[in-house]
Short mmCIF file of C-alpha atoms and ligand atoms in Angstrom, two decimals:
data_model
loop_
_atom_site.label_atom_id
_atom_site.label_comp_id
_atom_site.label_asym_id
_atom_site.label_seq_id
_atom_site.Cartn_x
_atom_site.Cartn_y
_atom_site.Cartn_z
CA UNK D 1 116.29 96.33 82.12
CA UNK D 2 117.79 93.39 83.77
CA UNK D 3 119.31 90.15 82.57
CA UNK D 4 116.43 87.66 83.17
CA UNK D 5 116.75 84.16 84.02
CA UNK D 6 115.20 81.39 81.32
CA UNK D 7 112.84 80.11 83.44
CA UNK D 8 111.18 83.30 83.81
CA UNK D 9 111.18 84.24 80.29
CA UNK D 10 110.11 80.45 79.12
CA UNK D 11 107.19 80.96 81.54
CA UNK D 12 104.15 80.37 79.93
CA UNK D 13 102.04 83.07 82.28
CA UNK D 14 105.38 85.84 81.89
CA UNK D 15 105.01 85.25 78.18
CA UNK D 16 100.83 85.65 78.59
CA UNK D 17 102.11 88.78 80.49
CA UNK D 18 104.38 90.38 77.47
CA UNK D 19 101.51 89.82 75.07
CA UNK D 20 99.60 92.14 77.40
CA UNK D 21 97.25 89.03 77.58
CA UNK D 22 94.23 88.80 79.93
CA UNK D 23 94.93 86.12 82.23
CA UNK D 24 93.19 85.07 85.49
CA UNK D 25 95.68 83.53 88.03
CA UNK D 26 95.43 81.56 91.01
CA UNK D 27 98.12 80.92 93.42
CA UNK D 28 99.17 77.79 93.91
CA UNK D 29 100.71 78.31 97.32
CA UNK D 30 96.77 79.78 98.44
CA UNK D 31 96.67 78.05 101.89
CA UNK D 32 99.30 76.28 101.51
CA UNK D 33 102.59 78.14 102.04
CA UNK D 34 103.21 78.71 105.74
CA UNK D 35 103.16 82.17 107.31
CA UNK D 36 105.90 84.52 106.14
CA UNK D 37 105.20 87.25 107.80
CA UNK D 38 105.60 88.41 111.72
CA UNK D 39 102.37 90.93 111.74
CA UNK D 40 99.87 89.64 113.89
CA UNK D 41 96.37 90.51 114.98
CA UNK D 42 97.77 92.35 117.81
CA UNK D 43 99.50 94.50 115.74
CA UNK D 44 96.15 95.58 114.05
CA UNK D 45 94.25 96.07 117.16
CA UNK D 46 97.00 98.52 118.02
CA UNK D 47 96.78 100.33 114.83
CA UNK D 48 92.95 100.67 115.40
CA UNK D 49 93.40 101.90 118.83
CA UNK D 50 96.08 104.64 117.73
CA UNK D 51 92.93 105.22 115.01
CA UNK D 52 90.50 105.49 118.11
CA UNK D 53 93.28 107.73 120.47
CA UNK D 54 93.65 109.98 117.19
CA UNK D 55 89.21 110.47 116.94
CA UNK D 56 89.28 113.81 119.33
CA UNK D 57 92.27 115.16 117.08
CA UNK D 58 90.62 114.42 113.68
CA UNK D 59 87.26 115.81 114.45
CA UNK D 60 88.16 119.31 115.38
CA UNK D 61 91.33 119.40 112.62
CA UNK D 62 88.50 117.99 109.99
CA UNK D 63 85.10 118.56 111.08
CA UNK D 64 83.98 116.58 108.14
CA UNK D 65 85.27 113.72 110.43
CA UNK D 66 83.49 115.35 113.36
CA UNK D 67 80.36 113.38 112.97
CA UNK D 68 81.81 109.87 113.05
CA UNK D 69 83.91 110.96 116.14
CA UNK D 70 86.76 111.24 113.77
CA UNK D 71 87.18 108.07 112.78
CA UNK D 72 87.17 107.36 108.69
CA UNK D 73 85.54 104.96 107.26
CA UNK D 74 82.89 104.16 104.05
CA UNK D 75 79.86 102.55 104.09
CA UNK D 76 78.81 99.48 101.82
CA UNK D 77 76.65 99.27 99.50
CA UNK D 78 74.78 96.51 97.80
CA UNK D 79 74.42 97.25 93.94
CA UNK D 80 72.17 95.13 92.43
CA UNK D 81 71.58 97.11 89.18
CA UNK D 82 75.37 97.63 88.37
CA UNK D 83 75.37 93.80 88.98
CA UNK D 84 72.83 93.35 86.48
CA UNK D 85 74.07 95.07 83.90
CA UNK D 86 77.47 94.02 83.98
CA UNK D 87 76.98 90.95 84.09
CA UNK D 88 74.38 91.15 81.09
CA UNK D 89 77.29 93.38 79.57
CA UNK D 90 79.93 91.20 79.87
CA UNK D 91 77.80 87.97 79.63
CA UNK D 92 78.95 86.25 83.05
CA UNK D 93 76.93 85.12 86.51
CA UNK D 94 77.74 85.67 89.39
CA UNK D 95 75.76 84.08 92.48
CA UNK D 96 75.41 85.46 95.68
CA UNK D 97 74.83 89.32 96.12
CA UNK D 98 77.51 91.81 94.75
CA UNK D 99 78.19 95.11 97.23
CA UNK D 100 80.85 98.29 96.49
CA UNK D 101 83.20 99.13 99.63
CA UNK D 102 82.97 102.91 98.82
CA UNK D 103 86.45 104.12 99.96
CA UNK D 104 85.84 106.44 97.58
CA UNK D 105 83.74 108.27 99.91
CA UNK D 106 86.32 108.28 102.84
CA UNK D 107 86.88 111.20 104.47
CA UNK D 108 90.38 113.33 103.47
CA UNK D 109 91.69 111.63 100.40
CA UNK D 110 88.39 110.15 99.26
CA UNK D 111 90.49 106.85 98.65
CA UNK D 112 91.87 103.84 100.12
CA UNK D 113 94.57 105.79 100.92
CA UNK D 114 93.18 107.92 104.16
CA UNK D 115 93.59 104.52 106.01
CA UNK D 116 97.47 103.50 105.46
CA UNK D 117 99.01 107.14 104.65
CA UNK D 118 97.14 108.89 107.39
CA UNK D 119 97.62 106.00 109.78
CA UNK D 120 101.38 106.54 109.45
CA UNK D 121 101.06 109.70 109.75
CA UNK D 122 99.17 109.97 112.76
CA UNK D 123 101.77 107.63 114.22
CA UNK D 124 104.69 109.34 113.84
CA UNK D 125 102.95 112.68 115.10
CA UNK D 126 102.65 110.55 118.16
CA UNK D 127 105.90 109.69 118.67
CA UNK D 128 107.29 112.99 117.62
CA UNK D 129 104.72 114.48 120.96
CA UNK D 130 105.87 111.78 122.96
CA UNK D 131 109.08 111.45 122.80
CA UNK D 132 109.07 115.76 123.51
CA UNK D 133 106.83 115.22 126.48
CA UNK D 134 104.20 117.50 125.68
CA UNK D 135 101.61 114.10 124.95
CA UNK D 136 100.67 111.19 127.25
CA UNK D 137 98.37 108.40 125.42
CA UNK D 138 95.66 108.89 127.54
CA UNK D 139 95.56 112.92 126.71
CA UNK D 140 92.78 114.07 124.51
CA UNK D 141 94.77 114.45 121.49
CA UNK D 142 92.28 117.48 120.52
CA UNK D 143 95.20 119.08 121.93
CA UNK D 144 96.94 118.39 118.77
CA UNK D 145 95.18 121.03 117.00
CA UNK D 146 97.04 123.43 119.06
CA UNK D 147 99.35 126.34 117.39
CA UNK D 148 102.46 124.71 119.91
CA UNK D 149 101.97 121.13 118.46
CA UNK D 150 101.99 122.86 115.19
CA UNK D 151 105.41 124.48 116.32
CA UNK D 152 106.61 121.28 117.39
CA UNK D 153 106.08 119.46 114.18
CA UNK D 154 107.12 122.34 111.92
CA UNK D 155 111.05 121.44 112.89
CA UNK D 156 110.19 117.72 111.31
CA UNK D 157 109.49 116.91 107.54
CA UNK D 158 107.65 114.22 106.23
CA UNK D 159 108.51 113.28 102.82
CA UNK D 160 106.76 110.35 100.09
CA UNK D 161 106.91 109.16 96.62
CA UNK D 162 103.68 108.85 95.25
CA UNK D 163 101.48 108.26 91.90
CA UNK D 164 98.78 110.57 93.42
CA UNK D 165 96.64 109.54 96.41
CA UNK D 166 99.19 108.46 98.63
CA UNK D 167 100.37 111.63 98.22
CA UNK D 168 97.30 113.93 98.84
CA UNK D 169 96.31 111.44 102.45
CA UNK D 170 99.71 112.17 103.81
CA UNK D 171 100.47 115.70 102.58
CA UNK D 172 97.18 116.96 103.86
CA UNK D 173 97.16 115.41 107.55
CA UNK D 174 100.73 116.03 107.67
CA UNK D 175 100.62 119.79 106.65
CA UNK D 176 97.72 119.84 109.02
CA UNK D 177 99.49 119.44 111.75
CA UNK D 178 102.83 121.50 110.85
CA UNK D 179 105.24 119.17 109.15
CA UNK D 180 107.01 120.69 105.96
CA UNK D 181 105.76 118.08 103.55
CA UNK D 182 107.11 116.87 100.62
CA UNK D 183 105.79 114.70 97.76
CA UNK D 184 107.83 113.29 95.82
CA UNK D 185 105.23 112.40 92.11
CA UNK D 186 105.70 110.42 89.16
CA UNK D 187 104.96 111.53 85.49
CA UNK D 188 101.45 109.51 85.80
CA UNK D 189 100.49 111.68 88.46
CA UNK D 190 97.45 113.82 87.67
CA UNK D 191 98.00 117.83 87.74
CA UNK D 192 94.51 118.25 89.80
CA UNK D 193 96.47 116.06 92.35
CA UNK D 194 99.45 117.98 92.41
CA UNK D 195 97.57 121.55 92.42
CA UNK D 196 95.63 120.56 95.46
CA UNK D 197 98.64 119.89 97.41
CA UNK D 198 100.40 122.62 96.21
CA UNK D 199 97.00 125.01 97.80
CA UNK D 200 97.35 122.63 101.02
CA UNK D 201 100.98 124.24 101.60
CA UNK D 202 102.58 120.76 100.51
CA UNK D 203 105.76 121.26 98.27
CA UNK D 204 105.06 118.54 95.68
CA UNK D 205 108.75 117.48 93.65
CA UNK D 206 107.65 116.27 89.76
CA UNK D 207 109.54 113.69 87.64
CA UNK D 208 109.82 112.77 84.22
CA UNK D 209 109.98 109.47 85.14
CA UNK D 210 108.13 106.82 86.69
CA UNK D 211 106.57 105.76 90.64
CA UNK D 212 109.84 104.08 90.90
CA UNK D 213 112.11 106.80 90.32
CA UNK D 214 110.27 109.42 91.86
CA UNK D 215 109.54 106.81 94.90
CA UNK D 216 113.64 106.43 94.71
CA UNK D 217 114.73 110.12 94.61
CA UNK D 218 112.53 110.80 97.40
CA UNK D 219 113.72 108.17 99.61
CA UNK D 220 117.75 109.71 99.12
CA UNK D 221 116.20 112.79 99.43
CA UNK D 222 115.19 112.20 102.86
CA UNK D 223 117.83 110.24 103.92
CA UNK D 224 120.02 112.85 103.56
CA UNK D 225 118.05 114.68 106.63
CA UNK D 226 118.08 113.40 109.55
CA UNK D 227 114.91 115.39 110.52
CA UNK D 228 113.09 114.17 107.74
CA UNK D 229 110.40 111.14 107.53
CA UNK D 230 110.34 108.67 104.74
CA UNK D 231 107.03 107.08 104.17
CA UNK D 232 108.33 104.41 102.07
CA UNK D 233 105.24 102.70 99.96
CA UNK D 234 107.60 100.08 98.53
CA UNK D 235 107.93 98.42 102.55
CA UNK D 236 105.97 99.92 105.17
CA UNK D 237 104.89 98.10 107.63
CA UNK D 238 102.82 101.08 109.36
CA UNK D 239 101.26 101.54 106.21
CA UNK D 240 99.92 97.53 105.56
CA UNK D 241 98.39 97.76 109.10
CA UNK D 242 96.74 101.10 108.69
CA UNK D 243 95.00 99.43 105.76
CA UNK D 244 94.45 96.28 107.18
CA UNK D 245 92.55 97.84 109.79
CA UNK D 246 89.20 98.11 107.25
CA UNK D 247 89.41 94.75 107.98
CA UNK D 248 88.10 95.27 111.61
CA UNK D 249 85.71 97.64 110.45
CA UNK D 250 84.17 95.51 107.76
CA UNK D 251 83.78 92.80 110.44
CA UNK D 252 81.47 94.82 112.43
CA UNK D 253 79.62 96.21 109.19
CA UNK D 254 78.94 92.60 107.35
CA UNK D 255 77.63 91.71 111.36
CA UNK D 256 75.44 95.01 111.69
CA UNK D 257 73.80 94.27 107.75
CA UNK D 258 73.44 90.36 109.01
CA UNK D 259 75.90 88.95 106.66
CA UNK D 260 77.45 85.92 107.97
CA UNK D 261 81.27 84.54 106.58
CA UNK D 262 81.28 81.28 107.32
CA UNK D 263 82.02 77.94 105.15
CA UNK D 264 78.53 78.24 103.73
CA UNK D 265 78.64 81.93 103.10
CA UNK D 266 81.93 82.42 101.92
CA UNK D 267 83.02 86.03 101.28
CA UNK D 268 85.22 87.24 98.11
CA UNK D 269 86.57 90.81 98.30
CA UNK D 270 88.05 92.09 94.49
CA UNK D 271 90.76 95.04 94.94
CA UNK D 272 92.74 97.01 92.54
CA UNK D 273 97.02 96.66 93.20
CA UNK D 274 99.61 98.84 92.12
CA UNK D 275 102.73 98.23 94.67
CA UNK D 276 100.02 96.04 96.67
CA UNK D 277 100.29 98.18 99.96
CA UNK D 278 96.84 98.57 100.40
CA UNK D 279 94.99 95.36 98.60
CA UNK D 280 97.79 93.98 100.73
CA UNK D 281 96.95 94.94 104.09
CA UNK D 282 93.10 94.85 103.41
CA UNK D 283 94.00 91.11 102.71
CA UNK D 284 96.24 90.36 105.81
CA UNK D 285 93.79 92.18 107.88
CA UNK D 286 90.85 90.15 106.32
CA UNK D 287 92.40 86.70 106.86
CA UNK D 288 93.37 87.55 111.02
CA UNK D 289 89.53 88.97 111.41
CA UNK D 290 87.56 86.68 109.05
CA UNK D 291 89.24 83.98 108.83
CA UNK D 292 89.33 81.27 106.28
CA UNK D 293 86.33 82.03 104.67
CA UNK D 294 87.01 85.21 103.52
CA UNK D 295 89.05 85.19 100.14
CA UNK D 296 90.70 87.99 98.25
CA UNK D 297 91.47 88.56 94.70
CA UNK D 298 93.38 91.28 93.58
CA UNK D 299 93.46 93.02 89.80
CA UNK D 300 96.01 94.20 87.61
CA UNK D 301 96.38 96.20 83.93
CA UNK D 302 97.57 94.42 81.61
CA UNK D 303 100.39 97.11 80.58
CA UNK D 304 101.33 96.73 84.45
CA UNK D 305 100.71 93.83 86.36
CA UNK D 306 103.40 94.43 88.67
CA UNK D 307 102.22 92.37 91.94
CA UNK D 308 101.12 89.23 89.58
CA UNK D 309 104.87 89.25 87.85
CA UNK D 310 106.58 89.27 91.24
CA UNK D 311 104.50 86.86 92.65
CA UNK D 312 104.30 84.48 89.77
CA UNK D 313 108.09 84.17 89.41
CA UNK D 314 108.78 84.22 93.07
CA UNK D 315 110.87 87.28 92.56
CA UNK D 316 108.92 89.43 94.16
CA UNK D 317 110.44 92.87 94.27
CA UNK D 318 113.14 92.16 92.08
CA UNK D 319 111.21 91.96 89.01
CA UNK D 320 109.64 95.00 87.44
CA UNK D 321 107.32 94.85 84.61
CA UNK D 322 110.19 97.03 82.63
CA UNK D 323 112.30 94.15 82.38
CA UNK D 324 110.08 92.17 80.72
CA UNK D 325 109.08 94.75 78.24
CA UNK D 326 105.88 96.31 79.31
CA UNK D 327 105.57 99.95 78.49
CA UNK D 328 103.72 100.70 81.99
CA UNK D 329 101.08 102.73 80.48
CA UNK D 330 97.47 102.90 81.72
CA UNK D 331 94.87 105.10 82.70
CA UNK D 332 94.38 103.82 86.43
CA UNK D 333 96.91 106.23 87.49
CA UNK D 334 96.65 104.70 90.92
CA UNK D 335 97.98 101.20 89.67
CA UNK D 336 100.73 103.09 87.84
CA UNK D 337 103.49 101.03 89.32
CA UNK D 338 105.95 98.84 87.98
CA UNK D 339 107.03 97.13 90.75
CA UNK D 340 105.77 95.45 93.92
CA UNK D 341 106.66 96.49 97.41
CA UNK D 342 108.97 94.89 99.04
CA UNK D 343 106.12 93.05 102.00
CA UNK D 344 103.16 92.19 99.10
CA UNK D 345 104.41 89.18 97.26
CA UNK D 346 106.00 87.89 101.10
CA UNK D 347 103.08 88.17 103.10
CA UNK D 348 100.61 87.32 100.18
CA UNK D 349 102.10 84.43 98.92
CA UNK D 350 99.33 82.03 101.66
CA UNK D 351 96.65 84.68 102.01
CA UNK D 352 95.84 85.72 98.28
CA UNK D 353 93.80 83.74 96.38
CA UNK D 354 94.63 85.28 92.76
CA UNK D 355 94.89 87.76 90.58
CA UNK D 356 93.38 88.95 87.12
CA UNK D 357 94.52 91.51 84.51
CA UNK D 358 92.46 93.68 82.47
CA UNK D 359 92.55 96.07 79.46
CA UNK D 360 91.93 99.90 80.26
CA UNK D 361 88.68 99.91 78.64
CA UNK D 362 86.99 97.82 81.06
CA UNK D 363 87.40 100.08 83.59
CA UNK D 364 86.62 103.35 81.29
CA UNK D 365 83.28 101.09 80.61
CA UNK D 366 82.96 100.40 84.33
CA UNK D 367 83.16 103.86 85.62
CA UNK D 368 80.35 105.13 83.33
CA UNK D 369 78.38 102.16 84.07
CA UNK D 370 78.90 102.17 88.14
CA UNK D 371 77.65 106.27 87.71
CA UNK D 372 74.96 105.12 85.06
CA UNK D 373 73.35 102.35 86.77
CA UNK D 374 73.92 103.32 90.73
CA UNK D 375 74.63 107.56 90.70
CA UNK D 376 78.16 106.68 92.65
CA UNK D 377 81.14 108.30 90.92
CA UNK D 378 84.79 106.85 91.22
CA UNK D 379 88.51 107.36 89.76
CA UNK D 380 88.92 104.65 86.92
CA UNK D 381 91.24 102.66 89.13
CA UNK D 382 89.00 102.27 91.47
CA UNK D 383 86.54 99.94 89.15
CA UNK D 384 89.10 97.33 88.53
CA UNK D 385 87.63 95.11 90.83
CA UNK D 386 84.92 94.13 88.72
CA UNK D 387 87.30 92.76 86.45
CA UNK D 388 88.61 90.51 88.79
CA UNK D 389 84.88 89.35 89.61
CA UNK D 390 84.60 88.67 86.30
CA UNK D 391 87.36 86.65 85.73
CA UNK D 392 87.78 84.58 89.21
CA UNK D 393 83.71 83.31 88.78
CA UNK D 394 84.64 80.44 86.39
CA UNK D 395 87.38 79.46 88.59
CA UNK D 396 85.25 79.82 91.94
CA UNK D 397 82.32 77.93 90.71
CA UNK D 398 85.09 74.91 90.72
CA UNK D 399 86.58 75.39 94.03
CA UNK D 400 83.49 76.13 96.02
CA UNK D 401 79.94 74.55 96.58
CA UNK D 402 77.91 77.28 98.01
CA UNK D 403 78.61 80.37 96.08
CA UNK D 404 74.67 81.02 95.79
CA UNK D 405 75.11 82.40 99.58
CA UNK D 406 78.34 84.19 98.93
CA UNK D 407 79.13 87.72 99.42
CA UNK D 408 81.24 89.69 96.55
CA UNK D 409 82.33 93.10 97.43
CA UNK D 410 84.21 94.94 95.07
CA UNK D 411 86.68 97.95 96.57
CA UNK D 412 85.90 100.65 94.86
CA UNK D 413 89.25 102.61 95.92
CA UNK D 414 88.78 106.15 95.21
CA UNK D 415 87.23 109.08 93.54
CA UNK D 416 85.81 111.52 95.98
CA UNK D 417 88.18 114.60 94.94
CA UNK D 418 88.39 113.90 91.09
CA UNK D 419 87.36 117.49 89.95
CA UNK D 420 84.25 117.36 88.16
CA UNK D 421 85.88 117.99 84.85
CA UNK D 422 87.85 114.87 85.09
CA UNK D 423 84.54 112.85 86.19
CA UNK D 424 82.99 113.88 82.83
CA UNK D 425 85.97 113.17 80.95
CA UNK D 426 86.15 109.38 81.90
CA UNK D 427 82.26 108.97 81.75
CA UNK D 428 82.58 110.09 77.93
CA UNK D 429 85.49 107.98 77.59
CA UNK D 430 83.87 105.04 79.41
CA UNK D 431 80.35 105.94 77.47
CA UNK D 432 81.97 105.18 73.99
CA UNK D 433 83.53 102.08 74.94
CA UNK D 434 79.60 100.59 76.39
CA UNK D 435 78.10 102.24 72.67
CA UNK D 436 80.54 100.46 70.75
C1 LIG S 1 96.90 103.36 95.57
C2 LIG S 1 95.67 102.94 94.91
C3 LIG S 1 95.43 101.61 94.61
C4 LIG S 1 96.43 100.50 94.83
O1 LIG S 1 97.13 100.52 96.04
P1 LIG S 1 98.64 99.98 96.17
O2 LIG S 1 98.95 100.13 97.60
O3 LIG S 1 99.51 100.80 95.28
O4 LIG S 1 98.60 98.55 95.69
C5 LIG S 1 94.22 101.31 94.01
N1 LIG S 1 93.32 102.25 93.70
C6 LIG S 1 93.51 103.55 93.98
C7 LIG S 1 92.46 104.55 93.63
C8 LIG S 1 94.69 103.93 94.60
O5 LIG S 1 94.89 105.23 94.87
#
């Protein structure tokens, strides 16, 4: 643990924090702060055109992507009867209509993570065949699938420190096309995780510790070889835009199901953060392609709200939730992190709205309720968003005047691989929690 200043440990909301208190906070530099960050639209348009150069590759190395021309993405979907009873449940309203961003369902990793991890990926596979000449960008990168790209990429490694998905996006595209992967996993990392790399050829490294240890040894790891790739989730930039790219994607979606984001049909998107990567680029990419209208609110666990202590004390990534005494522990393995990357609390401080904490059995009583009440099974991470709906509504109902025409969309982040054992596990879990 660090020495901490006074001020932070005579803050009211960092002493709310240590009592692993439910809190609901909104930042007061929302629209206000200038810009901090130099990504610009551009820089996601290029990201989704390296997406759209990559479709001919991904659809013959995954024909499960073959349909959609190899491009990932999830579908939304409006859920009426999970709003219903949750907000019955956990006696709130909520006006306007309530829809799930399945990312569970995308393609590869069956999280949030096949858009930042595979993105970078995918990148530096490009500029590996580049830079050997065997790969112009207007080739059809099919020609990726062949046995002397393989070759090519087999004398590179691509290394990561990860609490579980990050890990399985990258280390499947990148043992798909011949890198000798490594992923580096904390001790929150589930073993169904680390088995299916291990069958994917991946060589997954375990720790006793926590994400940022394991995140740590893996980065010296790979510095030490010069032929080795670090895809660093604690400051990415390659990794923010892949995410941020949904953003694009969501545009066309909300336009295709005639939903309009506009001042009187404001849109609120809810997503789960553990280094706040990927709520993080969702967010930048949502306030370059929807503008103003469309507001983000990110949630926490109490035992770990890592993004909400950095941003709160302006320390950013030089505050972990260790130092203030949290043990770290929680079941949303994916938010298992106890510090913020580097770019979140920087490039969030204008464009986030808030953030809201919540015990682990709301989201064990989520999951079984999102499978009960709409048939769609996700991780428990992936439900935290509805806490966050829960808690910003008293605080929106202030701040705007036509929430009855809002859209809510809650990112439901991932789920599609959880082994079916491990499904019924949290839906008992989650079912004593709702009988209670
Ligand atoms: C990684 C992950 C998150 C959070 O993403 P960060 O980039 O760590 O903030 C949320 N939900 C799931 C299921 C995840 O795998």
């Amino acid at each position: 643990m660090m020495a901490l200043d006074a001020s932070v440990l005579n803050n009211p909301l960092v002493q709310d924090l240590q009592a692993q208190k439910e809190v609901m906070w909104v930042n007061p530099d929302y629209r206000k702060a200038a810009a901090t960050t130099q990504l610009s639209q551009a820089a996601l348009f290029d990201a989704e055109a390296r997406f759209r150069r990559f479709g001919a590759y991904m659809a013959v190395a995954f024909p499960e992507t073959a349909a959609t021309g190899g491009i990932l993405e999830s579908p939304l979907h409006k859920i009426d009867r999970m709003k219903a009873s949750v907000t019955a449940r956990e006696d709130y309203q909520v006006a306007g209509n309530v829809f799930l961003k399945a990312d569970n369902e995308l393609p590869i990793s069956g999280s949030i993570k096949s858009r930042g991890g595979i993105y970078e990926v995918l990148k530096f596979a490009e500029s590996v065949a580049i830079k050997a000449g065997k790969l112009a960008y207007l080739d059809d990168y099919a020609v990726l699938n062949e046995p002397e790209f393989h070759d090519l990429f087999s004398q590179y490694g691509i290394a990561v420190g990860s609490t579980g998905n990050l890990g399985l996006s990258i280390g499947i595209v990148a043992a798909k096309l011949g890198f000798k992967t490594t992923v580096h996993m904390s001790m929150d990392a589930k073993a169904w995780k680390k088995d299916l790399l291990r069958e994917k050829g991946v060589n997954v490294v375990e720790y006793e510790g926590n994400f940022t240890q394991a995140i740590t040894a893996g980065r010296e790891q790979a510095a030490a070889d010069p032929t080795t790739y670090f895809i660093d989730d604690e400051g990415s930039t390659d990794l923010f835009l892949g995410y941020g790219v949904a953003a694009i994607r969501l545009q066309k979606q909300l336009k295709d199901m005639h939903i309009p984001v506009d001042e009187d049909h404001p849109l609120f998107v809810y997503l789960p953060a553990g280094v706040g990567g990927s709520p993080g680029g969702v967010t930048f990419g949502l306030s370059q392609i929807l503008g103003e209208h469309a507001h983000a609110i990110f949630a926490e666990p109490t035992h770990i709200p890592s993004v909400l202590l950095g941003m709160a004390t302006g320390l950013n990534d030089q505050i972990s939730v260790y130092d203030i005494g949290l043990d770290g522990m929680t079941e949303a393995d994916g938010l298992a992190v106890g510090r913020p990357s580097r770019l979140a609390g920087r490039v969030l401080k204008p464009i986030l709205e808030g953030i809201a904490t919540f015990d682990d059995d709301r989201i064990m009583a989520y999951t079984a309720e999102l499978r009960d009440t709409e048939g769609i099974k996700v991780e428990p991470s992936a439900t935290a968003g509805f806490a966050a709906l829960r808690e910003a509504q008293p605080y929106l109902t202030t701040q705007y005047p036509h929430l009855d025409q809002a859209t809510h969309i809650v990112w439901a982040t991932g789920g599609m691989l959880v082994p079916e054992s491990e499904h019924e596990r949290n839906y008992q879990l989650g079912k004593a929690i709702l009988d209670r």
